[in-house]
XYZ file of C-alpha atoms in Angstrom:
686
model
C 59.653 40.516 10.011
C 56.391 41.325 11.848
C 56.022 41.796 15.572
C 52.391 41.259 15.435
C 49.675 39.477 13.549
C 46.615 39.520 13.163
C 44.670 36.404 12.739
C 40.960 36.630 10.362
C 39.569 33.396 11.446
C 38.608 31.191 13.938
C 38.914 27.402 15.434
C 41.466 24.964 14.341
C 43.117 27.038 11.785
C 43.327 30.097 14.285
C 45.076 27.752 16.721
C 47.503 26.523 13.805
C 48.552 30.089 13.077
C 49.452 31.433 16.272
C 51.393 28.339 17.317
C 53.879 29.104 14.438
C 53.865 32.549 15.468
C 54.505 31.794 18.970
C 57.398 29.809 17.814
C 58.525 32.525 15.632
C 57.860 35.371 18.405
C 55.500 37.041 16.638
C 52.634 38.335 19.086
C 49.046 37.461 17.839
C 45.850 39.017 17.941
C 42.512 37.089 17.564
C 39.201 38.213 16.413
C 36.136 36.148 17.557
C 32.026 36.361 17.308
C 29.644 36.158 20.129
C 29.707 32.061 19.665
C 33.431 32.101 20.027
C 34.170 34.352 23.145
C 35.370 31.563 25.307
C 36.998 29.633 22.243
C 40.383 27.612 22.254
C 41.791 30.347 19.625
C 41.005 33.663 22.086
C 42.542 32.247 24.959
C 45.617 31.391 22.885
C 46.103 34.660 21.706
C 48.257 37.803 23.092
C 45.068 40.049 22.153
C 41.306 39.450 21.223
C 38.762 41.535 19.728
C 35.305 41.297 19.317
C 33.472 41.387 15.920
C 29.799 40.678 16.238
C 26.990 38.198 16.519
C 27.466 34.590 15.534
C 26.442 34.523 11.574
C 29.860 34.920 9.492
C 28.294 37.590 7.459
C 27.917 39.542 10.818
C 31.050 38.868 12.052
C 34.122 36.963 10.466
C 32.911 38.102 7.043
C 33.625 42.162 7.959
C 36.698 42.939 6.148
C 36.489 46.666 7.185
C 36.122 45.840 10.910
C 38.791 43.475 10.738
C 41.154 45.492 9.435
C 40.299 48.163 11.827
C 40.649 45.785 14.373
C 44.271 45.097 12.962
C 45.329 48.864 13.214
C 43.949 49.435 16.534
C 46.197 46.690 17.809
C 49.177 47.529 15.840
C 49.187 44.293 14.044
C 51.347 44.457 10.809
C 49.955 41.613 8.800
C 46.871 39.365 8.960
C 46.710 35.645 8.166
C 43.054 34.791 7.000
C 43.872 31.121 7.495
C 41.228 29.272 5.164
C 37.395 29.996 4.235
C 35.909 33.785 5.333
C 37.929 35.829 3.410
C 41.066 34.287 2.686
C 40.248 34.240 -1.352
C 38.888 37.625 -1.354
C 40.472 39.752 -3.725
C 38.845 43.202 -2.448
C 39.964 42.091 1.296
C 43.541 41.477 0.388
C 43.426 44.944 -1.717
C 42.150 46.947 0.937
C 44.409 45.238 3.515
C 47.670 46.955 1.068
C 45.853 49.560 0.311
C 45.784 50.532 4.361
C 49.566 49.280 4.784
C 48.630 46.423 6.305
C 50.288 43.073 4.863
C 47.900 39.996 3.632
C 49.564 36.871 4.563
C 48.514 35.252 1.210
C 49.236 35.885 -2.660
C 48.720 38.979 -3.776
C 45.328 40.510 -5.041
C 45.685 40.249 -8.326
C 46.812 36.352 -8.057
C 43.434 35.848 -6.267
C 41.662 37.692 -9.062
C 43.137 35.689 -11.582
C 43.222 32.244 -9.769
C 40.976 32.185 -6.936
C 38.008 32.873 -8.983
C 37.205 29.341 -10.662
C 35.784 30.988 -13.758
C 38.761 33.276 -14.410
C 41.179 30.670 -13.335
C 40.080 28.307 -16.221
C 39.944 30.854 -18.417
C 43.814 31.701 -17.467
C 44.511 27.975 -17.824
C 43.298 27.724 -21.331
C 45.018 30.289 -22.266
C 48.111 28.576 -20.951
C 47.429 25.488 -22.812
C 46.608 23.810 -19.660
C 44.536 20.728 -20.046
C 41.155 21.698 -18.596
C 38.091 19.955 -18.030
C 35.077 21.006 -20.690
C 32.368 23.370 -19.540
C 30.647 26.763 -19.696
C 32.631 29.342 -17.915
C 30.427 32.415 -17.849
C 28.295 33.126 -14.382
C 24.600 31.808 -15.323
C 21.788 33.552 -14.765
C 18.821 31.040 -14.114
C 17.666 27.553 -13.524
C 16.817 26.744 -16.853
C 19.574 28.484 -18.493
C 21.773 25.895 -16.334
C 19.571 22.964 -17.385
C 20.131 24.198 -21.241
C 23.895 24.637 -20.967
C 23.935 21.006 -18.583
C 22.120 19.176 -21.527
C 24.293 20.816 -24.307
C 27.740 19.498 -21.954
C 26.372 16.293 -21.394
C 25.567 14.747 -17.898
C 26.579 14.107 -15.597
C 27.704 17.929 -14.553
C 29.186 19.618 -11.638
C 27.538 23.101 -10.522
C 29.701 25.202 -9.108
C 29.805 28.409 -7.178
C 32.294 30.660 -8.618
C 33.839 31.685 -5.239
C 32.809 28.147 -3.419
C 35.499 26.006 -1.517
C 35.413 23.025 0.905
C 32.295 21.633 -0.797
C 30.056 24.260 -0.300
C 27.916 25.344 -3.509
C 28.925 22.310 -5.589
C 26.660 19.815 -6.919
C 26.382 17.031 -9.042
C 23.645 16.379 -11.280
C 22.449 13.516 -13.531
C 19.292 15.012 -15.076
C 17.549 18.227 -15.648
C 15.499 18.112 -12.070
C 18.517 17.659 -10.406
C 20.353 20.479 -12.520
C 17.574 22.919 -11.871
C 17.441 22.234 -7.911
C 21.523 22.095 -7.657
C 21.585 25.367 -9.263
C 19.463 27.042 -6.542
C 21.104 25.428 -3.831
C 24.512 26.360 -4.915
C 23.500 30.000 -5.588
C 21.839 29.843 -1.875
C 24.784 28.510 -0.377
C 27.512 30.644 -2.149
C 25.646 33.811 -0.972
C 25.260 32.540 2.293
C 28.861 31.287 3.174
C 31.060 33.530 0.714
C 28.563 36.678 -0.510
C 29.384 35.561 -4.217
C 26.053 33.664 -5.707
C 28.065 32.994 -9.088
C 27.846 29.628 -10.699
C 29.136 27.940 -13.417
C 29.000 24.459 -15.107
C 31.510 21.624 -16.119
C 31.769 18.259 -17.212
C 32.067 16.114 -14.037
C 34.634 13.078 -15.078
C 33.583 9.886 -13.683
C 36.029 7.475 -11.660
C 38.354 10.490 -10.665
C 40.976 10.773 -8.389
C 41.346 14.240 -6.669
C 44.926 15.085 -6.527
C 45.938 18.185 -5.275
C 50.008 19.604 -5.981
C 51.122 22.017 -2.991
C 52.846 25.233 -4.523
C 55.121 27.760 -2.589
C 56.367 30.777 -3.734
C 58.424 34.163 -3.009
C 58.160 37.522 -3.893
C 61.595 36.940 -5.647
C 60.171 34.679 -8.774
C 61.082 31.847 -6.802
C 58.102 28.997 -7.026
C 58.442 25.543 -5.992
C 55.803 22.307 -5.416
C 55.777 20.460 -2.136
C 54.735 16.739 -3.941
C 51.167 16.054 -4.228
C 48.370 15.006 -1.655
C 45.820 12.247 -2.476
C 42.187 13.392 -1.578
C 40.075 11.232 -3.214
C 38.062 10.034 -0.366
C 34.971 12.581 0.244
C 31.646 12.603 0.778
C 29.515 15.217 -0.587
C 32.019 16.457 -2.348
C 33.747 17.679 0.967
C 37.445 15.668 1.643
C 37.098 12.988 4.466
C 40.497 11.504 4.489
C 43.626 13.021 2.630
C 47.134 11.497 2.361
C 50.576 12.226 1.126
C 52.023 11.130 -1.041
C 49.032 9.390 -3.253
C 49.303 5.743 -3.640
C 48.330 5.859 -7.036
C 50.587 8.440 -9.253
C 53.954 7.552 -10.468
C 57.215 9.775 -10.137
C 56.574 10.664 -13.762
C 52.784 12.036 -13.317
C 54.184 13.777 -9.911
C 56.799 15.726 -11.599
C 54.475 16.630 -14.793
C 52.064 17.776 -12.201
C 54.393 19.666 -9.946
C 55.714 21.622 -13.217
C 52.656 22.670 -14.607
C 51.406 23.687 -11.161
C 54.511 25.913 -11.007
C 53.873 27.298 -14.085
C 50.585 28.308 -13.239
C 51.725 29.839 -10.245
C 54.522 31.913 -12.224
C 51.867 32.957 -14.902
C 50.175 34.882 -12.199
C 53.126 36.121 -9.954
C 51.977 33.569 -7.317
C 53.533 34.470 -3.529
C 52.479 32.601 -0.534
C 51.293 29.207 0.029
C 48.518 27.785 -2.636
C 47.246 24.500 -4.251
C 46.671 23.447 -7.645
C 44.066 20.848 -8.085
C 43.709 18.385 -10.603
C 41.656 15.511 -11.635
C 43.265 12.400 -12.497
C 42.226 9.450 -14.922
C 42.518 6.191 -14.576
C 45.676 6.605 -17.151
C 47.128 8.876 -15.280
C 46.055 11.674 -17.586
C 45.190 14.592 -15.475
C 43.104 17.848 -15.767
C 43.528 21.269 -14.242
C 40.434 21.518 -11.884
C 41.247 24.351 -9.677
C 43.447 26.677 -7.766
C 42.816 27.513 -3.671
C 44.914 30.519 -3.277
C 45.147 30.094 0.257
C 46.479 27.552 3.028
C 44.745 24.297 2.936
C 42.569 22.325 5.465
C 44.830 19.506 4.393
C 48.172 20.903 4.706
C 49.673 19.044 7.582
C 50.295 16.131 5.293
C 52.713 17.516 3.498
C 54.362 19.308 6.082
C 55.312 15.902 8.071
C 56.797 14.230 4.997
C 58.949 17.327 3.809
C 59.468 19.084 7.485
C 58.421 22.141 6.820
C 55.854 24.588 8.591
C 53.758 25.683 5.723
C 52.449 28.690 8.130
C 55.938 29.911 8.880
C 57.316 29.823 5.086
C 53.692 32.261 4.529
C 54.660 34.482 7.006
C 58.417 34.999 5.783
C 57.470 34.962 2.250
C 54.867 37.701 3.453
C 57.656 39.738 5.147
C 59.438 39.860 1.937
C 61.817 37.114 2.741
C 63.283 34.743 0.000
C 62.708 30.556 -0.087
C 65.637 29.338 1.767
C 65.399 25.829 -0.516
C 65.009 24.838 -4.286
C 62.867 22.194 -5.856
C 66.285 19.806 -5.099
C 65.883 20.317 -1.699
C 62.207 19.210 -0.901
C 62.361 16.239 0.748
C 59.347 13.284 0.714
C 59.875 11.219 3.965
C 57.443 8.509 4.961
C 53.369 8.632 4.555
C 51.170 10.893 6.434
C 47.302 10.536 6.744
C 44.844 12.956 7.580
C 41.297 12.291 9.071
C 38.925 14.927 9.199
C 37.030 14.762 12.778
C 33.304 16.383 12.258
C 30.408 16.742 14.248
C 28.259 14.766 12.458
C 26.147 11.554 13.260
C 27.162 8.917 10.446
C 24.439 6.596 11.419
C 22.053 9.745 10.818
C 23.030 10.176 7.011
C 25.838 12.585 8.585
C 23.898 15.191 9.987
C 25.414 17.959 11.828
C 25.795 17.606 15.490
C 25.758 20.619 17.906
C 26.213 20.826 21.373
C 28.626 20.953 24.322
C 31.608 18.656 24.356
C 31.025 16.701 27.490
C 34.191 14.917 27.003
C 37.109 15.422 24.907
C 40.241 13.734 25.291
C 42.097 13.459 21.903
C 44.990 10.358 21.868
C 48.385 10.900 23.063
C 50.521 12.918 20.441
C 54.313 13.632 19.906
C 53.876 15.803 16.864
C 52.992 19.361 17.266
C 51.621 22.358 15.275
C 54.584 24.893 14.194
C 57.198 21.823 14.342
C 59.432 21.286 11.923
C 59.766 17.726 11.721
C 59.680 14.479 10.078
C 59.274 11.913 13.067
C 56.734 9.114 12.613
C 53.659 9.848 15.336
C 50.354 11.593 16.142
C 49.233 15.197 15.977
C 46.067 16.766 16.794
C 45.126 19.853 15.137
C 42.174 21.404 17.205
C 40.131 24.312 17.963
C 38.098 22.778 21.035
C 38.694 21.892 24.487
C 37.103 19.636 26.913
C 33.809 21.286 27.827
C 33.541 23.628 25.007
C 30.962 24.159 22.491
C 30.291 23.179 18.782
C 28.442 26.198 17.532
C 25.763 25.584 14.822
C 27.068 28.821 12.538
C 30.192 27.602 11.516
C 31.720 24.318 10.031
C 31.062 20.907 11.596
C 35.247 20.099 11.833
C 36.164 19.213 15.518
C 39.948 18.267 14.981
C 42.211 17.107 12.316
C 43.776 13.737 13.127
C 47.236 13.418 11.610
C 49.843 10.364 12.235
C 52.997 9.912 10.171
C 54.395 6.487 9.327
C 57.216 5.164 7.901
C 55.289 3.755 5.091
C 51.178 3.537 3.843
C 50.783 0.551 6.034
C 52.319 1.450 8.748
C 50.583 5.052 8.793
C 47.123 3.236 8.326
C 48.020 0.879 11.747
C 48.857 4.327 13.478
C 45.419 6.041 12.388
C 43.492 3.242 13.210
C 44.912 2.693 16.947
C 44.998 6.804 17.711
C 40.969 6.659 16.310
C 40.653 4.019 18.958
C 41.693 6.557 21.511
C 40.060 9.346 20.495
C 36.970 10.387 22.647
C 34.298 12.984 22.040
C 31.044 12.790 24.207
C 28.543 15.159 24.256
C 28.144 15.529 20.238
C 27.920 12.471 17.744
C 31.114 12.586 15.485
C 32.033 10.002 12.276
C 35.119 8.002 14.012
C 33.181 4.896 13.443
C 32.881 5.952 9.555
C 36.631 7.075 9.780
C 37.224 3.414 11.545
C 35.663 1.784 8.700
C 36.748 3.351 6.070
C 40.429 2.596 7.178
C 39.476 -0.980 7.403
C 38.005 -1.535 3.957
C 40.074 -3.405 1.927
C 40.123 -1.523 -1.358
C 41.260 1.454 0.775
C 44.183 -0.311 2.509
C 44.838 -1.487 -1.293
C 45.225 1.957 -2.765
C 42.419 1.058 -4.796
C 39.156 4.235 -4.893
C 38.548 7.220 -5.990
C 36.145 9.825 -5.960
C 33.033 8.169 -6.023
C 34.231 5.358 -3.279
C 32.025 6.537 -0.567
C 28.782 6.839 -2.517
C 29.858 3.156 -4.633
C 30.269 1.581 -1.036
C 27.687 3.036 0.998
C 25.291 3.807 -1.268
C 22.469 3.724 1.032
C 24.341 5.289 3.679
C 26.356 4.208 6.703
C 25.069 1.418 9.195
C 26.442 -0.172 12.139
C 26.568 -3.284 9.898
C 29.067 -1.497 7.754
C 31.615 -1.787 10.612
C 31.788 -5.289 11.719
C 34.544 -6.329 14.053
C 37.098 -8.930 12.999
C 36.583 -10.638 16.332
C 33.324 -9.803 17.927
C 33.724 -12.088 20.750
C 36.774 -9.897 21.840
C 34.431 -7.161 22.385
C 32.334 -9.631 24.632
C 35.069 -10.598 26.817
C 36.366 -7.195 27.117
C 32.784 -6.403 28.856
C 33.214 -9.189 31.158
C 36.698 -8.690 32.118
C 35.583 -4.811 32.705
C 32.218 -6.119 35.191
C 34.682 -8.112 37.156
C 37.003 -5.267 37.218
C 34.222 -2.629 38.403
C 33.058 -5.952 40.672
C 36.504 -6.341 42.767
C 36.723 -2.443 42.988
C 33.205 -2.128 44.507
C 34.208 -5.320 46.961
C 37.065 -3.847 47.656
C 35.605 -0.812 48.962
C 32.604 -2.311 50.975
C 35.514 -4.573 52.709
C 35.929 -1.811 55.010
C 32.411 -1.989 56.259
C 31.303 -6.119 55.369
C 32.609 -8.423 57.149
C 32.003 -11.012 54.346
C 33.668 -9.319 51.971
C 36.458 -12.277 51.674
C 33.917 -14.183 49.733
C 35.092 -14.744 46.202
C 32.634 -13.290 43.395
C 30.977 -15.354 40.700
C 33.668 -15.465 37.478
C 30.500 -17.434 35.380
C 28.302 -14.708 33.565
C 26.063 -14.247 30.521
C 26.892 -11.420 28.343
C 23.588 -9.894 26.663
C 24.545 -8.124 23.481
C 21.772 -5.538 22.910
C 20.895 -5.545 19.197
C 17.881 -3.475 17.356
C 14.479 -3.458 18.407
C 15.060 -6.334 21.153
C 17.093 -8.391 19.084
C 19.148 -9.397 21.819
C 22.127 -12.476 21.704
C 23.277 -14.425 25.026
C 26.813 -15.914 25.080
C 28.115 -17.194 28.458
C 31.440 -16.260 29.481
C 34.110 -17.773 32.098
C 36.609 -15.844 33.916
C 39.949 -17.372 35.456
C 41.657 -15.974 38.653
C 41.871 -12.514 38.692
C 45.507 -11.251 39.560
C 46.441 -7.598 39.633
C 48.765 -6.809 36.628
C 48.701 -10.396 35.704
C 46.450 -11.713 32.373
C 43.330 -13.066 33.146
C 41.899 -15.891 30.997
C 38.761 -14.982 29.844
C 36.882 -17.717 28.055
C 33.957 -17.104 25.741
C 31.476 -19.955 24.965
C 30.851 -19.269 21.548
C 27.905 -21.846 19.565
C 31.180 -22.261 17.311
C 33.376 -23.655 20.004
C 35.303 -21.976 22.982
C 37.293 -18.772 22.675
C 40.202 -18.013 25.381
C 41.692 -14.668 25.880
C 44.296 -13.693 28.155
C 43.510 -10.257 29.052
C 45.271 -7.756 30.813
C 43.631 -4.270 31.109
C 44.527 -0.968 32.399
C 42.009 1.246 34.134
C 40.834 3.692 36.720
C 37.504 4.808 37.773
C 36.200 7.340 35.238
C 38.451 6.409 32.409
C 36.957 6.564 28.787
C 39.963 5.026 27.368
C 40.938 1.291 28.404
C 44.245 0.278 27.549
C 45.801 -3.082 27.698
C 46.913 -6.583 25.988
C 45.133 -9.698 24.697
C 47.590 -12.507 23.960
C 50.582 -10.213 24.044
C 48.862 -8.114 21.747
C 48.447 -4.133 22.874
C 44.788 -2.418 22.465
C 43.043 0.501 23.319
C 39.475 0.321 23.401
C 36.796 3.025 25.074
C 34.153 1.861 27.499
C 31.325 3.853 29.178
C 28.731 2.543 31.460
C 24.984 3.819 31.497
C 25.363 5.457 28.020
C 21.731 4.164 27.545
C 20.197 5.586 30.707
C 20.504 2.118 31.978
C 23.355 1.632 34.500
C 23.426 -2.176 34.061
C 24.632 -1.099 30.157
C 28.217 -1.280 29.344
C 29.425 0.457 25.780
C 32.568 -1.015 24.246
C 34.089 1.049 21.300
C 36.718 -0.537 19.178
C 37.772 -0.028 15.339
C 34.789 1.968 14.860
C 32.475 -1.164 16.055
C 29.938 -0.323 18.889
C 28.822 -2.991 21.837
C 26.215 -2.439 24.344
C 26.127 -4.722 26.822
C 24.379 -6.234 30.062
C 26.698 -8.895 32.112
C 24.525 -10.866 34.349
C 23.828 -14.121 36.001
C 23.348 -17.065 34.216
C 19.612 -16.985 36.048
C 19.016 -13.506 35.752
C 19.940 -13.744 31.775
C 16.946 -16.588 31.597
C 14.546 -14.046 32.999
C 16.023 -11.334 30.756
C 15.226 -12.971 27.296
C 11.506 -13.017 28.653
C 11.254 -9.345 29.179
C 8.891 -7.629 25.972
C 10.550 -5.394 23.841
C 9.320 -1.991 24.121
C 8.563 -0.276 20.853
C 9.059 3.350 20.498
C 6.609 5.497 20.106
C 4.818 6.204 16.230
C 6.074 9.513 14.863
C 5.388 8.465 11.293
C 2.536 11.401 10.942
C 5.211 14.299 11.898
C 8.078 15.866 9.966
C 10.856 16.049 12.590
C 14.190 18.098 12.481
C 17.105 15.285 11.459
C 19.808 17.578 13.081
C 20.205 20.809 15.391
C 19.588 24.079 13.193
C 17.562 27.079 12.174
C 14.734 26.727 10.396
C 14.924 29.099 7.308
C 11.899 27.954 5.357
C 8.438 26.228 5.948
C 7.080 25.026 2.542
C 3.477 23.733 3.498
C 0.269 25.392 5.103
C -2.513 23.965 7.122
C -4.769 22.030 5.123
C -2.408 21.851 1.870
C -2.227 18.598 -0.032
C 1.382 17.309 -0.113
C 2.994 14.912 -2.152
C 5.857 12.309 -1.180
C 8.868 14.059 -2.535
C 7.595 17.651 -2.005
C 9.687 20.074 0.096
C 8.335 20.463 3.505
C 11.453 22.596 4.952
C 14.480 23.891 4.535
C 16.785 23.837 7.733
C 20.179 25.360 8.107
C 23.361 24.107 9.991
C 26.929 24.624 9.798
C 26.623 26.304 6.544
C 24.976 23.789 4.719
C 21.068 23.841 3.608
C 19.335 20.574 4.088
C 16.082 20.440 2.266
C 13.381 18.302 4.269
C 10.505 16.071 1.967
C 7.620 14.479 2.592
C 7.999 10.547 2.486
C 4.225 10.156 1.680
C 0.970 11.725 0.195
C -1.140 13.820 3.076
C -2.661 16.558 4.207
C -0.776 19.173 6.364
C -2.553 19.063 10.161
C -0.296 21.811 11.905
C 2.780 23.545 11.594
C 4.624 23.012 14.992
C 7.593 25.177 14.514
C 7.892 28.840 12.825
C 10.362 30.090 10.228
C 13.715 31.493 12.507
C 13.221 28.818 14.858
C 16.491 27.116 16.238
C 15.273 23.426 16.461
C 16.317 20.255 18.821
C 17.093 16.909 17.206
C 13.499 15.062 16.349
C 11.645 18.223 17.026
C 8.446 18.198 15.139
C 8.060 20.673 12.490
C 4.700 20.062 10.487
C 2.109 17.073 11.702
C 0.187 15.410 8.975
C -3.461 14.215 9.365
């Protein structure tokens, strides 16, 4: 067994590998860019070696420098994690040539299966059912359009070396094929150093189901059941679960056996994933093979009780698999939500910056465990006060739950999301909460087009309606009383009139969009410590009474308690909107901004005019923090609606900004190469 390994990656996956290595008594070496010098994974490792500047092509993609770091530190093996060099045939081969073990498949397996074009040809030769397409690299946008028309729209344009949704576009017409080809090639070149692109038929209403395989150097290969990964946005997975709520035991076995046969054909050694697209009649087609550890591997670990990172290390060290196919278990139900630094209410644009507050929910399951207990696990590479840089992907954490069945897992996940506190950057937690509450998701009735179908016009606050909005109103009033009582208790030391009872009659003003506020009267019963307080909301349709018990301390972002005997977890914040009177309540993805006041104050508040924001319609603003890589217009130029104005790069994704209306450019406010802030002006029109 190895005594020291190097992790050629960053963030969450680097922490994940270190956790298992420590369990196995193996020393670890981290490599890092300047942007990550204070990152959690660097602190966790026994040693750390600087690679270079933040861009991945100048740091995490420098294979020779990583191998040199392994030599200098005496690391006998390198674990590549996922992304970066994990599916790089040349890097795997170079490791072998330098006498360093690559904790992953052999270079010939990566060449055969890691390359999407080569893997599809091999699958055809092995008589594996594949999707119609053009498997050779495509050179020009016009060639891409002709091929797409020949296959028939819609088509998928994919980078051969892509992964994680990078370098992938779906085109429904010639224009989209032409533009998608350029974007795919650029993203692939920047992220993977390989700009080859191919095209295949896009199967409509498909389900994305993948089989986890594990092989050793002695010819043994097993499959570890399946994962359902159909909930995707822009071809990036959002929610993953194991097992799938869709496929039958017979289909599972057939897919598993086919995945094993494919892995054996290339003498696969290590953990890998064979991905399939599955039709409504459970007919399935080979999609691709990821010759690496997947982001969503924890859900497989929780239902099987296996540590996949440990298995990868043992296989790389030459050990045989210690179990057979008959030993593989499938216990309970696991769900993973990817918690990303993006603003769901602004079309999921990246959100970078400092984590002013980062408090994951309480967890009882941890990385590197061999367990099938039910509970909550959080895989993350960040800490409170850390920073989300713009150079890498947007993932903050992976939230994983294991339940006795699917309904139990969904309930556990919803409660865990309620307790996940992230401040300083925006996150997709409200969107995750909405997905988990959607009736069709709960019923298991979805496919890869689920998000595009149900959120075709983006994600809005109205898409997360609370099952009982008056509960949030009642909670705002109860917390207001809590703050009042605490303040009065402190004042009592100095103020002789402190024994006067505070008011218990309030009006709660729920702040709406553009001044569209609503007002509800609330009455509170007697407040006794550690006993429920009756909170009566005088709703227009009739009074609602909530017997509410809360547990909170000053400064807590999370408030726990019970209402009518049922436990709850909510997030509370005062003064969030730069108004110290505003209380923000967040529960099940719904956000309420409220001001609790006396009745007479509420009457006067209704008369206050709404102050409209300034008119910025003549400006093209940066919708996210990022790097301005192109300004496509010049002063005096006439621009038509829909024309390209600028391109911003953030978190390894290209974001093209288009003109919303016809106009003439007055002034360029930012230059190529500038680092932009949210809402920073780029172009001004006359």
